């Protein structure tokens, strides 16, 4: 049963506590990375047979396999995928940055170029839980950014095929190449390259503890999006919220993972009790009831506060991945939200809208990192290069200041690079 806590009557350490994964897979992952770096495709095929029970002759998904997968998809699902992709494109197209140039007077030009990364690598889970939504959310911003190639890795099923819904989403999103490999070994392939799989410049996408650890270990050789923790939802609700809606929304994240966190903050003790009752009604009805039950019992909380301003303050301190404002006039509270991955406004805007259809990205900062990091966006697939131009006359006007500044840092060669040009005049 979920805990009900009265803010101000229990220690803040209990209010703000988070359950952190305790499994340590660093050494196992390091061995996998080293093996793939050394043995390439041979290692990938061996790991795929060991972990996914799939014996493969080749790693790349063929055009024929992609076409076959499309033919197996229900037309209605394909239509929904395309509708979701349209919304995701429309949102992310507004994120595109432009290069700029400043033509200053007297012979000075400075500017910044926006350049897409050459190759993006997408990790997409594909085992017991297949997430075509992740394909759309990760691939579409990369394509909008202008990446030359978008490469996807995803574990195969035991029959050696990729789940057709994953391949269908890849077709809709425009993924260039797809490979049948998952786990830490897939991250290694993207980071180091193998005979079949090209090395990428950035790896994005969620995964289990092995995938997260592998991304952490290869960071620096390649860029990554984030180290994602367990799923989180925080609902701020007033007395007018429907307890059945709130409970359903909490469970939408609790069913992800036994470590997932579902939190309600409310100024209504009556709503707190009603939501608790609804959770007990709804959990047994879920196919993933065991996972949801563990999440709610171990990590779930209902925090009762005196007023909604306090609720927003507590929410900011928790900095959740997903924040729902299930209140009247939610836009009145939006300015007060400082730390949240994505905000869902009103009583008819469940977090699931953000997972699938609305358009904003669902790859979000977790574990309180919304205090300083961002949702996945087009920005993740670009880099910036600065440039500077001075004419001879313009440089002559600043050379002495430049040499003086360098001298203050004790860098005489820096200063000399300025004064030598003055001496040649």
XYZ file of C-alpha atoms in Angstrom, residues 57-378:
322
model
C 24.245 -15.272 -39.739
C 24.342 -11.487 -40.177
C 23.736 -8.471 -37.968
C 22.153 -5.961 -40.348
C 18.426 -5.967 -40.979
C 17.901 -6.398 -44.721
C 15.567 -4.329 -46.914
C 13.490 -7.485 -47.363
C 13.094 -7.862 -43.585
C 12.061 -4.237 -43.282
C 9.451 -4.654 -46.034
C 8.162 -7.877 -44.481
C 7.734 -6.179 -41.109
C 5.713 -3.370 -42.668
C 3.412 -5.898 -44.313
C 2.717 -7.497 -40.919
C 1.639 -4.281 -39.207
C -2.038 -3.494 -38.732
C -2.980 -0.578 -41.006
C -4.519 1.240 -38.050
C -1.282 1.031 -36.037
C 0.722 2.259 -39.010
C -1.669 5.191 -39.312
C -1.252 6.029 -35.623
C 2.539 5.809 -35.945
C 2.449 8.275 -38.824
C 0.152 10.636 -36.936
C 2.457 10.546 -33.922
C 5.475 11.154 -36.175
C 3.774 14.193 -37.673
C 3.251 15.686 -34.210
C 6.816 14.904 -33.159
C 8.239 16.495 -36.314
C 6.094 19.596 -35.955
C 7.277 20.133 -32.377
C 10.956 19.421 -33.005
C 11.182 21.486 -36.178
C 10.691 24.549 -33.984
C 13.914 23.658 -32.153
C 16.172 24.072 -35.170
C 18.960 26.570 -34.503
C 20.471 28.881 -37.085
C 24.079 29.846 -37.628
C 24.870 33.513 -37.078
C 27.468 36.035 -38.156
C 28.316 39.396 -36.640
C 29.854 41.798 -39.150
C 31.316 44.336 -36.784
C 32.752 47.587 -38.058
C 36.446 48.176 -38.621
C 37.382 44.792 -40.074
C 36.130 42.306 -37.463
C 33.888 39.323 -38.241
C 32.806 36.707 -35.679
C 30.227 33.984 -36.028
C 28.951 30.546 -35.153
C 28.175 27.611 -37.421
C 25.556 24.999 -36.544
C 26.689 21.607 -37.839
C 24.805 18.309 -37.463
C 26.797 15.400 -36.110
C 27.723 12.962 -38.870
C 26.279 9.761 -37.429
C 23.761 9.215 -34.627
C 23.339 5.857 -32.890
C 19.965 4.901 -31.436
C 19.535 2.177 -28.835
C 16.013 0.758 -28.790
C 14.965 -1.939 -26.304
C 13.342 -4.870 -28.071
C 13.004 -7.773 -25.673
C 9.918 -8.361 -23.543
C 9.046 -4.673 -23.867
C 9.233 -3.239 -27.379
C 8.897 0.525 -27.636
C 8.246 1.845 -31.150
C 7.600 5.237 -29.550
C 11.277 5.388 -28.588
C 12.255 4.944 -32.242
C 10.164 7.961 -33.241
C 11.329 10.128 -30.344
C 15.023 9.424 -30.943
C 15.234 9.206 -34.727
C 13.044 12.132 -35.780
C 15.081 14.864 -33.996
C 18.270 13.368 -35.460
C 16.829 13.497 -38.975
C 15.581 17.057 -38.469
C 19.048 18.083 -37.246
C 20.464 16.820 -40.532
C 22.603 13.880 -39.402
C 24.153 12.178 -42.417
C 23.260 8.755 -41.069
C 21.001 7.433 -38.315
C 21.946 3.934 -37.144
C 19.714 1.870 -34.868
C 20.586 -1.147 -32.727
C 17.938 -3.330 -31.103
C 18.011 -6.891 -29.747
C 16.461 -9.618 -31.904
C 13.822 -12.066 -30.816
C 14.776 -15.734 -30.395
C 13.737 -16.379 -34.009
C 16.427 -13.967 -35.185
C 13.989 -11.291 -36.279
C 13.428 -7.805 -34.913
C 9.997 -7.089 -33.509
C 8.014 -5.817 -36.526
C 6.557 -2.828 -34.651
C 10.121 -1.598 -34.051
C 10.951 -1.920 -37.743
C 7.717 -0.214 -38.753
C 8.520 2.755 -36.523
C 12.028 2.873 -38.005
C 10.548 3.102 -41.504
C 8.199 5.910 -40.467
C 11.046 7.795 -38.746
C 13.530 7.354 -41.602
C 16.216 5.299 -39.844
C 18.997 4.525 -42.308
C 20.458 1.264 -40.998
C 19.303 -1.227 -38.360
C 21.327 -3.927 -36.596
C 20.212 -6.910 -34.532
C 22.151 -6.474 -31.330
C 21.248 -5.309 -27.842
C 22.666 -4.831 -24.378
C 26.075 -3.477 -23.456
C 27.520 -5.161 -26.537
C 25.377 -2.944 -28.789
C 26.670 0.172 -27.049
C 30.228 -1.097 -27.539
C 29.590 -1.631 -31.255
C 28.300 1.922 -31.666
C 31.191 3.391 -29.677
C 34.060 1.469 -31.271
C 32.661 0.239 -34.573
C 32.919 -3.315 -35.898
C 33.157 -4.931 -39.327
C 29.386 -4.460 -39.801
C 28.383 -1.640 -37.491
C 29.843 1.840 -38.006
C 31.191 3.920 -35.155
C 28.830 6.757 -34.275
C 29.331 10.195 -32.798
C 26.483 10.106 -30.280
C 24.454 7.330 -28.638
C 20.925 8.003 -27.423
C 18.118 5.864 -26.086
C 17.026 4.050 -22.915
C 17.985 0.606 -21.709
C 18.514 -1.618 -18.696
C 21.273 -1.312 -16.099
C 23.826 -2.899 -18.465
C 23.017 -0.446 -21.245
C 23.134 2.535 -18.873
C 26.489 1.431 -17.477
C 27.890 0.852 -20.953
C 26.881 4.355 -22.026
C 28.557 5.719 -18.932
C 31.788 3.855 -19.675
C 32.042 4.858 -23.352
C 31.213 8.514 -22.687
C 34.149 10.609 -23.814
C 34.867 8.391 -26.783
C 31.370 9.216 -27.992
C 28.711 11.588 -26.732
C 25.605 10.234 -25.005
C 22.218 11.713 -24.225
C 22.007 10.911 -20.494
C 22.307 8.157 -17.905
C 18.642 7.367 -17.369
C 17.368 6.079 -14.044
C 14.027 4.460 -13.216
C 10.828 6.043 -14.553
C 9.191 8.754 -12.443
C 5.862 10.524 -12.297
C 4.792 13.258 -9.901
C 1.170 14.421 -9.903
C 0.191 17.699 -8.251
C -3.569 17.543 -7.717
C -6.165 19.692 -5.984
C -9.428 18.622 -4.352
C -11.306 18.747 -7.658
C -9.130 16.080 -9.305
C -10.713 12.726 -10.114
C -9.038 10.109 -7.870
C -9.511 7.393 -10.504
C -7.664 9.516 -13.073
C -4.842 10.282 -10.651
C -4.412 6.639 -9.646
C -4.378 5.526 -13.278
C -1.705 8.105 -14.087
C 0.467 7.025 -11.158
C 0.210 3.422 -12.315
C 1.147 4.380 -15.879
C 4.716 4.762 -14.617
C 4.627 2.197 -11.810
C 4.025 -0.569 -14.365
C 7.357 0.225 -16.087
C 9.713 -1.063 -13.449
C 9.771 -2.221 -9.832
C 12.137 0.692 -9.176
C 9.810 3.248 -10.799
C 8.589 6.114 -8.647
C 4.983 7.375 -8.517
C 4.282 10.358 -6.260
C 1.164 12.428 -5.614
C 1.295 15.826 -3.912
C -2.066 17.255 -2.907
C -3.584 19.843 -0.606
C -6.591 17.565 0.003
C -6.480 14.756 2.575
C -9.766 13.474 1.161
C -8.208 13.142 -2.290
C -5.178 11.396 -0.790
C -7.391 8.736 0.799
C -9.522 8.362 -2.338
C -6.457 7.885 -4.560
C -5.121 5.266 -2.144
C -8.430 3.397 -2.449
C -8.346 3.665 -6.246
C -4.814 2.302 -6.414
C -5.907 -0.791 -4.504
C -8.811 -1.241 -6.943
C -6.777 -0.722 -10.103
C -3.527 -2.569 -9.392
C -5.039 -6.090 -9.466
C -6.555 -5.350 -12.888
C -3.184 -4.725 -14.544
C -1.339 -7.390 -16.574
C 1.855 -6.051 -14.960
C 0.275 -5.967 -11.492
C 3.275 -7.498 -9.720
C 5.618 -4.811 -11.058
C 3.164 -2.002 -10.301
C 2.509 -3.343 -6.794
C 6.210 -3.456 -5.944
C 6.759 0.042 -7.319
C 3.823 1.536 -5.418
C 4.577 -0.243 -2.133
C 8.321 0.458 -2.145
C 8.675 3.792 -3.937
C 5.208 5.351 -4.074
C 4.209 8.307 -1.907
C 1.274 10.595 -1.342
C 2.447 13.857 0.189
C -0.212 16.044 1.779
C 0.648 19.753 1.872
C -1.132 22.857 3.145
C -1.519 24.575 -0.235
C -0.660 24.272 -3.903
C 2.208 26.754 -3.690
C 3.907 24.381 -1.272
C 3.091 21.517 -3.635
C 4.960 23.263 -6.452
C 7.901 23.985 -4.131
C 8.130 20.307 -3.173
C 7.808 19.289 -6.824
C 10.696 21.594 -7.756
C 12.851 20.014 -5.078
C 12.065 16.524 -6.396
C 12.675 17.647 -10.026
C 10.678 14.776 -11.542
C 10.939 13.254 -14.981
C 7.186 13.733 -15.579
C 5.091 16.337 -13.748
C 1.308 16.449 -14.037
C -0.600 19.533 -12.879
C -4.033 17.980 -12.311
C -5.515 21.227 -11.024
C -7.955 23.908 -12.071
C -6.251 26.635 -14.125
C -2.914 24.797 -14.516
C -1.347 27.666 -16.467
C -1.507 29.716 -13.261
C 1.140 27.386 -11.830
C 3.364 26.806 -14.852
C 5.633 29.796 -14.192
C 6.363 28.377 -10.756
C 7.669 25.106 -12.174
C 11.444 25.298 -12.430
C 12.608 21.699 -12.400
C 10.765 19.024 -14.378
C 11.539 17.024 -17.487
C 8.108 17.490 -19.047
C 4.925 19.084 -17.677
C 1.385 17.864 -18.422
C -1.271 20.476 -17.877
C -4.788 19.910 -16.600
C -7.010 16.973 -15.796
C -7.278 15.585 -19.326
C -3.576 15.468 -20.109
C -2.172 12.163 -18.816
C 1.541 11.590 -19.056
C 0.878 8.862 -21.614
C 0.083 11.592 -24.153
C 3.713 12.604 -23.955
C 4.892 9.025 -24.355
C 3.155 8.560 -27.682
C 1.252 11.268 -29.465
C 1.535 14.866 -28.316
C 4.885 15.731 -29.929
C 7.281 16.835 -27.153
C 10.038 14.308 -26.567
C 9.627 11.482 -24.067
C 13.354 10.896 -23.494
C 13.650 12.898 -20.279
C 16.035 13.526 -17.373
C 15.406 11.305 -14.341
C 16.621 11.005 -10.745
C 16.425 14.745 -10.096
C 18.677 15.636 -13.031
C 15.920 17.852 -14.424
C 17.532 20.465 -12.176
C 20.277 20.856 -14.771
C 19.519 18.812 -17.888
C 17.013 18.718 -20.721
C 14.689 16.503 -22.702
C 16.170 14.977 -25.844
C 15.914 17.471 -28.694
C 17.339 18.538 -32.030
